[in-house]
């Protein structure tokens, strides 16, 4: 009799039509009244491969009927300044999606990326470097979030020629900005059930500047006793990243170190072409490819139309969550990862030879 009871229970639990079968959906998302209203997002296609990958996002959003309207502006990295109408658009819409903007090397043209970050006070850069199922990499179990201060440090742009042949470049670190980025990193870890925050520094040499950054991180860490806090010197951090990246969870860094570490971690986890990211402040957010290396591409990729759209597609999924459209974000993320996992539709950087459009078509076909 006992055996028969077990047999009946087993059939009930494994039968798809049984009321005892585990549900296929998670707990439902309950929107607030009006949450389904379409949102306007500023779109900056940018330079190089930018128009290709932002165009990919536009196609996928149209296919999934995402409640987003794009307000497009043409901006190029060689411009002296971001046009005022573009700034006004981002301020009005609060959210921007952009391709890469090329910053000329040397010369007197300043970075438009830095202009956007400073004028809009978009102080936090976040890059999620994570193994993507289906992509074979040297290391497994990599899931690192690099949170980088975006507005000061070596990127303050305070340089001058003291005398001919001698240039002085100032690194600016403030307590206000250091505490703000540390608070954001710990808040992110808390809200996303992350267990550890690592502060990256060079305080053994830059004792005042990086020392102030560390002091600020330590003060903020006291408010989060449930999160492990540790520190690592930046050169040791680079070595540890390539040797044992799975030891890192959330990393908080000053400006320059964060750029280097995010690109290194992205390369370890599967390549810059698949790593999403964004930049956020109290009022505004800009979403773009997570790691800056390769975000403009080269002439050959542009001519052949073989840019990898995955990073920006995943960044746009982050944007959809930011806009409080979680179901659309989940659908997009699942479709993109399904295409990668199947391995049939990949661009050259992922071992394939597909065009951007072929990858886009595969993602659209994979949407549920």
Short mmCIF file of C-alpha atoms in Angstrom, two decimals:
data_model
loop_
_atom_site.label_atom_id
_atom_site.label_comp_id
_atom_site.label_asym_id
_atom_site.label_seq_id
_atom_site.Cartn_x
_atom_site.Cartn_y
_atom_site.Cartn_z
CA UNK A 1 0.00 0.00 0.00
CA UNK A 2 2.85 2.37 0.85
CA UNK A 3 4.56 1.63 -2.48
CA UNK A 4 1.36 2.39 -4.37
CA UNK A 5 0.99 5.74 -2.54
CA UNK A 6 4.53 6.72 -3.48
CA UNK A 7 3.85 5.75 -7.11
CA UNK A 8 0.68 7.86 -7.29
CA UNK A 9 2.45 10.83 -5.68
CA UNK A 10 5.31 10.53 -8.16
CA UNK A 11 2.90 10.56 -11.11
CA UNK A 12 1.10 13.63 -9.72
CA UNK A 13 4.34 15.57 -9.26
CA UNK A 14 5.76 14.70 -12.68
CA UNK A 15 2.56 15.08 -14.72
CA UNK A 16 2.63 18.51 -16.46
CA UNK A 17 -1.15 18.86 -16.11
CA UNK A 18 -1.15 18.00 -12.42
CA UNK A 19 -2.10 20.83 -10.02
CA UNK A 20 0.90 19.81 -7.90
CA UNK A 21 3.44 20.48 -10.67
CA UNK A 22 5.79 23.38 -9.94
CA UNK A 23 4.69 26.56 -11.74
CA UNK A 24 6.65 27.62 -14.82
CA UNK A 25 6.42 31.34 -14.03
CA UNK A 26 7.92 33.21 -11.12
CA UNK A 27 5.84 35.42 -8.83
CA UNK A 28 4.15 38.00 -11.02
CA UNK A 29 5.35 41.56 -11.46
CA UNK A 30 2.66 44.00 -10.30
CA UNK A 31 3.10 47.32 -12.11
CA UNK A 32 1.91 50.62 -10.75
CA UNK A 33 -0.89 52.32 -12.70
CA UNK A 34 0.67 53.99 -15.71
CA UNK A 35 3.89 51.93 -15.69
CA UNK A 36 3.07 50.65 -19.18
CA UNK A 37 3.21 54.12 -20.71
CA UNK A 38 5.94 54.32 -23.39
CA UNK A 39 9.16 56.03 -22.37
CA UNK A 40 11.26 58.29 -24.57
CA UNK A 41 14.98 57.50 -24.56
CA UNK A 42 17.72 59.63 -26.13
CA UNK A 43 19.65 57.61 -28.73
CA UNK A 44 23.21 58.48 -29.76
CA UNK A 45 24.42 55.99 -32.41
CA UNK A 46 27.97 57.37 -32.19
CA UNK A 47 31.02 56.46 -34.28
CA UNK A 48 32.29 53.34 -36.04
CA UNK A 49 30.15 50.31 -35.25
CA UNK A 50 27.80 52.43 -33.14
CA UNK A 51 25.09 52.86 -35.80
CA UNK A 52 25.18 49.09 -36.48
CA UNK A 53 24.72 47.99 -32.87
CA UNK A 54 22.25 50.71 -31.90
CA UNK A 55 20.31 49.82 -35.05
CA UNK A 56 20.27 46.23 -33.80
CA UNK A 57 18.65 47.37 -30.55
CA UNK A 58 16.05 49.38 -32.44
CA UNK A 59 15.09 46.35 -34.54
CA UNK A 60 14.79 44.02 -31.55
CA UNK A 61 12.77 46.55 -29.55
CA UNK A 62 10.39 46.97 -32.48
CA UNK A 63 10.01 43.18 -32.82
CA UNK A 64 9.18 42.75 -29.14
CA UNK A 65 6.93 45.85 -29.07
CA UNK A 66 8.94 47.33 -26.21
CA UNK A 67 7.31 50.49 -24.80
CA UNK A 68 10.29 52.68 -25.72
CA UNK A 69 10.50 55.53 -28.23
CA UNK A 70 13.97 56.60 -29.33
CA UNK A 71 14.87 60.26 -29.86
CA UNK A 72 17.87 60.05 -32.19
CA UNK A 73 20.76 62.53 -32.36
CA UNK A 74 23.91 62.38 -34.48
CA UNK A 75 26.98 63.02 -32.35
CA UNK A 76 30.58 62.36 -33.41
CA UNK A 77 33.65 62.05 -31.22
CA UNK A 78 35.58 64.72 -33.13
CA UNK A 79 33.07 67.43 -32.13
CA UNK A 80 34.29 70.10 -29.75
CA UNK A 81 31.26 69.72 -27.51
CA UNK A 82 28.12 67.66 -27.17
CA UNK A 83 25.44 69.75 -28.92
CA UNK A 84 23.17 71.60 -26.53
CA UNK A 85 20.02 70.00 -27.94
CA UNK A 86 21.47 66.57 -27.13
CA UNK A 87 22.18 67.57 -23.54
CA UNK A 88 18.66 68.96 -23.23
CA UNK A 89 17.23 65.70 -24.60
CA UNK A 90 19.08 63.57 -22.04
CA UNK A 91 18.11 65.93 -19.22
CA UNK A 92 14.48 65.77 -20.30
CA UNK A 93 14.30 62.00 -20.93
CA UNK A 94 16.60 61.01 -18.03
CA UNK A 95 17.84 57.94 -19.95
CA UNK A 96 20.17 57.59 -22.94
CA UNK A 97 21.38 54.66 -25.05
CA UNK A 98 24.61 55.30 -26.94
CA UNK A 99 27.15 53.67 -29.18
CA UNK A 100 30.86 54.35 -28.81
CA UNK A 101 32.19 57.88 -29.28
CA UNK A 102 35.78 57.94 -30.51
CA UNK A 103 38.06 60.25 -28.54
CA UNK A 104 40.96 61.56 -30.65
CA UNK A 105 44.39 60.67 -29.25
CA UNK A 106 46.28 63.82 -28.35
CA UNK A 107 45.32 67.23 -29.68
CA UNK A 108 42.93 69.70 -28.13
CA UNK A 109 39.61 67.85 -28.50
CA UNK A 110 38.29 66.71 -25.13
CA UNK A 111 36.32 63.50 -24.58
CA UNK A 112 32.60 63.88 -25.23
CA UNK A 113 32.03 60.89 -22.95
CA UNK A 114 33.57 62.84 -20.09
CA UNK A 115 31.49 65.91 -20.98
CA UNK A 116 28.32 63.86 -20.71
CA UNK A 117 29.34 62.33 -17.40
CA UNK A 118 30.43 65.59 -15.81
CA UNK A 119 27.60 67.82 -16.98
CA UNK A 120 24.94 65.23 -16.08
CA UNK A 121 26.81 64.15 -12.91
CA UNK A 122 26.68 60.51 -13.98
CA UNK A 123 29.15 59.45 -11.34
CA UNK A 124 28.94 55.64 -11.34
CA UNK A 125 30.01 53.29 -14.13
CA UNK A 126 28.90 49.66 -13.79
CA UNK A 127 30.24 46.80 -15.92
CA UNK A 128 29.02 43.24 -15.38
CA UNK A 129 31.76 40.78 -16.39
CA UNK A 130 30.20 37.34 -16.30
CA UNK A 131 30.64 34.00 -18.07
CA UNK A 132 27.97 33.59 -20.73
CA UNK A 133 26.73 29.99 -21.13
CA UNK A 134 27.96 28.55 -24.42
CA UNK A 135 31.13 30.65 -24.63
CA UNK A 136 34.24 28.65 -23.78
CA UNK A 137 36.72 30.67 -21.70
CA UNK A 138 39.87 29.90 -19.76
CA UNK A 139 38.12 30.59 -16.44
CA UNK A 140 34.73 29.50 -15.17
CA UNK A 141 32.45 30.95 -12.46
CA UNK A 142 33.42 34.52 -13.31
CA UNK A 143 30.76 36.98 -12.15
CA UNK A 144 32.38 40.33 -11.40
CA UNK A 145 30.73 43.73 -11.18
CA UNK A 146 33.17 46.62 -11.58
CA UNK A 147 31.85 49.90 -10.19
CA UNK A 148 34.03 52.84 -11.15
CA UNK A 149 33.97 56.49 -10.10
CA UNK A 150 33.22 58.38 -13.31
CA UNK A 151 33.86 62.08 -12.78
CA UNK A 152 37.29 62.74 -11.26
CA UNK A 153 40.68 61.07 -10.75
CA UNK A 154 43.04 61.13 -13.72
CA UNK A 155 40.06 61.94 -15.94
CA UNK A 156 39.62 65.37 -14.36
CA UNK A 157 41.33 66.77 -17.46
CA UNK A 158 43.49 69.19 -15.49
CA UNK A 159 46.71 69.28 -17.52
CA UNK A 160 49.10 72.04 -18.44
CA UNK A 161 52.61 72.51 -19.78
CA UNK A 162 54.80 73.87 -16.99
CA UNK A 163 57.72 74.63 -19.30
CA UNK A 164 58.41 73.31 -22.80
CA UNK A 165 58.89 69.57 -22.54
CA UNK A 166 57.32 69.26 -19.08
CA UNK A 167 53.60 68.53 -18.67
CA UNK A 168 51.79 68.35 -15.34
CA UNK A 169 48.61 66.27 -15.10
CA UNK A 170 46.60 66.46 -11.89
CA UNK A 171 44.75 63.55 -10.30
CA UNK A 172 41.81 64.83 -8.23
CA UNK A 173 40.28 62.69 -5.48
CA UNK A 174 37.63 64.14 -3.18
CA UNK A 175 36.00 62.77 -0.07
CA UNK A 176 32.54 63.58 -1.44
CA UNK A 177 32.96 61.62 -4.68
CA UNK A 178 34.81 58.75 -2.98
CA UNK A 179 32.09 58.30 -0.36
CA UNK A 180 29.41 58.57 -3.03
CA UNK A 181 30.85 55.82 -5.23
CA UNK A 182 31.57 53.61 -2.21
CA UNK A 183 27.99 54.04 -1.01
CA UNK A 184 26.68 53.13 -4.45
CA UNK A 185 28.86 49.99 -4.58
CA UNK A 186 27.68 48.76 -1.19
CA UNK A 187 24.09 49.63 -1.96
CA UNK A 188 24.34 47.70 -5.22
CA UNK A 189 25.83 44.70 -3.39
CA UNK A 190 23.08 44.82 -0.75
CA UNK A 191 20.24 45.07 -3.27
CA UNK A 192 21.66 42.31 -5.49
CA UNK A 193 22.56 39.85 -2.72
CA UNK A 194 26.29 40.19 -3.36
CA UNK A 195 28.58 39.07 -0.58
CA UNK A 196 31.83 41.01 -0.99
CA UNK A 197 33.07 44.45 -2.02
CA UNK A 198 36.74 44.94 -2.90
CA UNK A 199 38.27 48.43 -3.05
CA UNK A 200 41.08 48.75 -5.60
CA UNK A 201 43.81 51.32 -4.91
CA UNK A 202 47.47 52.36 -5.07
CA UNK A 203 47.62 53.92 -1.63
CA UNK A 204 51.09 52.47 -1.01
CA UNK A 205 52.38 55.10 -3.48
CA UNK A 206 49.63 57.74 -3.75
CA UNK A 207 49.17 57.92 -0.02
CA UNK A 208 47.02 61.06 0.11
CA UNK A 209 44.82 60.62 -2.98
CA UNK A 210 44.19 56.88 -2.88
CA UNK A 211 44.48 57.01 0.88
CA UNK A 212 41.44 59.31 0.96
CA UNK A 213 39.59 56.92 -1.36
CA UNK A 214 40.30 54.01 0.99
CA UNK A 215 39.30 55.97 4.10
CA UNK A 216 35.98 56.78 2.44
CA UNK A 217 35.36 53.13 1.50
CA UNK A 218 36.15 51.98 5.04
CA UNK A 219 33.71 54.48 6.54
CA UNK A 220 30.89 53.37 4.24
CA UNK A 221 31.67 49.69 4.83
CA UNK A 222 30.83 50.07 8.52
CA UNK A 223 27.17 50.60 7.61
CA UNK A 224 27.04 47.20 5.85
CA UNK A 225 28.25 44.59 8.37
CA UNK A 226 26.65 41.77 6.36
CA UNK A 227 28.94 42.43 3.37
CA UNK A 228 32.59 41.43 3.47
CA UNK A 229 34.93 44.31 2.69
CA UNK A 230 38.54 44.01 1.59
CA UNK A 231 41.18 46.01 -0.27
CA UNK A 232 43.74 45.20 -2.95
CA UNK A 233 46.56 47.15 -4.61
CA UNK A 234 45.82 47.65 -8.28
CA UNK A 235 48.89 45.87 -9.71
CA UNK A 236 48.26 42.81 -7.53
CA UNK A 237 44.60 43.04 -8.53
CA UNK A 238 45.50 42.71 -12.22
CA UNK A 239 47.60 39.64 -11.53
CA UNK A 240 44.86 38.08 -9.38
CA UNK A 241 42.27 38.82 -12.05
CA UNK A 242 44.03 36.81 -14.74
CA UNK A 243 45.02 34.02 -12.32
CA UNK A 244 41.89 33.55 -10.18
CA UNK A 245 39.07 35.89 -11.24
CA UNK A 246 36.36 33.91 -9.47
CA UNK A 247 37.56 35.28 -6.11
CA UNK A 248 36.12 38.73 -6.94
CA UNK A 249 32.51 39.82 -6.55
CA UNK A 250 31.87 43.60 -6.53
CA UNK A 251 34.88 45.84 -7.12
CA UNK A 252 34.85 49.58 -6.41
CA UNK A 253 37.56 51.72 -7.96
CA UNK A 254 38.72 55.23 -8.75
CA UNK A 255 38.32 56.30 -12.38
CA UNK A 256 41.41 55.09 -14.26
CA UNK A 257 41.84 51.79 -12.41
CA UNK A 258 38.21 50.91 -13.07
CA UNK A 259 38.60 51.38 -16.81
CA UNK A 260 41.61 49.05 -16.91
CA UNK A 261 40.09 46.44 -14.62
CA UNK A 262 36.71 46.38 -16.38
CA UNK A 263 38.33 45.77 -19.76
CA UNK A 264 40.62 43.08 -18.32
CA UNK A 265 37.76 41.32 -16.55
CA UNK A 266 35.64 41.52 -19.71
CA UNK A 267 38.38 39.87 -21.72
CA UNK A 268 38.66 37.09 -19.16
CA UNK A 269 34.91 36.45 -19.01
CA UNK A 270 34.33 36.15 -22.76
CA UNK A 271 35.23 39.38 -24.52
CA UNK A 272 34.18 43.01 -24.58
CA UNK A 273 31.58 42.23 -27.23
CA UNK A 274 29.31 40.46 -24.74
CA UNK A 275 29.71 42.53 -21.56
CA UNK A 276 26.86 44.91 -20.68
CA UNK A 277 27.20 48.12 -18.72
CA UNK A 278 25.80 51.49 -17.87
CA UNK A 279 26.47 54.79 -16.15
CA UNK A 280 24.16 56.27 -13.57
CA UNK A 281 23.73 59.33 -11.40
CA UNK A 282 21.01 60.65 -9.16
CA UNK A 283 18.93 61.94 -12.09
CA UNK A 284 20.24 60.45 -15.33
CA UNK A 285 21.55 57.19 -16.79
CA UNK A 286 23.46 56.31 -19.96
CA UNK A 287 23.63 52.71 -21.18
CA UNK A 288 26.35 51.51 -23.53
CA UNK A 289 28.70 48.61 -24.15
CA UNK A 290 30.21 47.75 -20.77
CA UNK A 291 33.91 47.63 -21.61
CA UNK A 292 35.29 50.52 -23.66
CA UNK A 293 37.79 48.46 -25.69
CA UNK A 294 36.41 47.85 -29.16
CA UNK A 295 33.24 49.90 -28.69
CA UNK A 296 34.00 51.85 -31.89
CA UNK A 297 35.49 48.93 -33.84
CA UNK A 298 37.47 49.39 -37.03
CA UNK A 299 36.78 50.25 -40.67
CA UNK A 300 36.84 46.62 -41.81
CA UNK A 301 34.14 45.54 -39.34
CA UNK A 302 32.01 48.53 -40.31
CA UNK A 303 32.40 47.87 -44.05
CA UNK A 304 31.55 44.18 -43.66
CA UNK A 305 28.73 45.00 -41.21
CA UNK A 306 29.96 42.32 -38.81
CA UNK A 307 29.89 44.19 -35.50
CA UNK A 308 28.86 42.17 -32.45
CA UNK A 309 25.57 43.61 -31.11
CA UNK A 310 25.38 41.36 -28.01
CA UNK A 311 26.95 43.76 -25.49
CA UNK A 312 24.62 46.61 -26.39
CA UNK A 313 21.60 44.30 -26.54
CA UNK A 314 22.35 43.14 -22.99
CA UNK A 315 22.99 46.75 -21.93
CA UNK A 316 19.58 47.64 -23.36
CA UNK A 317 18.10 44.83 -21.24
CA UNK A 318 19.67 46.57 -18.23
CA UNK A 319 18.08 49.78 -19.46
CA UNK A 320 14.65 48.13 -19.65
CA UNK A 321 14.98 47.05 -16.01
CA UNK A 322 16.02 50.59 -15.11
CA UNK A 323 12.87 51.84 -16.86
CA UNK A 324 10.80 49.32 -14.86
CA UNK A 325 9.95 47.06 -17.79
CA UNK A 326 11.32 43.83 -16.24
CA UNK A 327 9.39 41.37 -18.40
CA UNK A 328 10.71 42.92 -21.60
CA UNK A 329 14.21 42.90 -20.12
CA UNK A 330 13.96 39.21 -19.22
CA UNK A 331 12.64 38.27 -22.67
CA UNK A 332 15.51 40.08 -24.36
CA UNK A 333 18.19 38.64 -22.08
CA UNK A 334 16.88 35.08 -22.48
CA UNK A 335 16.74 35.41 -26.27
CA UNK A 336 20.28 36.80 -26.55
CA UNK A 337 21.75 34.13 -24.28
CA UNK A 338 19.86 31.40 -26.14
CA UNK A 339 21.45 32.52 -29.43
CA UNK A 340 24.91 32.50 -27.83
CA UNK A 341 24.34 29.10 -26.22
CA UNK A 342 23.22 27.53 -29.51
CA UNK A 343 26.44 28.74 -31.12
CA UNK A 344 25.14 28.99 -34.69
CA UNK A 345 24.91 32.76 -35.04
CA UNK A 346 28.12 34.41 -33.86
CA UNK A 347 30.31 37.26 -35.04
CA UNK A 348 34.04 36.85 -35.64
CA UNK A 349 35.09 37.88 -32.13
CA UNK A 350 33.08 34.93 -30.76
CA UNK A 351 34.45 32.41 -33.25
CA UNK A 352 31.85 32.80 -36.00
CA UNK A 353 31.55 34.76 -39.23
CA UNK A 354 28.02 36.22 -39.04
CA UNK A 355 26.93 39.73 -39.85
CA UNK A 356 25.27 41.98 -37.32
CA UNK A 357 21.96 41.51 -39.12
CA UNK A 358 22.17 37.71 -38.95
CA UNK A 359 22.67 37.87 -35.18
CA UNK A 360 19.76 40.31 -34.86
CA UNK A 361 17.49 38.03 -36.91
CA UNK A 362 18.43 35.08 -34.68
CA UNK A 363 17.65 37.06 -31.52
CA UNK A 364 14.29 38.17 -32.89
CA UNK A 365 13.46 34.56 -33.80
CA UNK A 366 14.36 33.48 -30.25
CA UNK A 367 12.04 35.98 -28.56
CA UNK A 368 9.22 34.14 -26.81
#
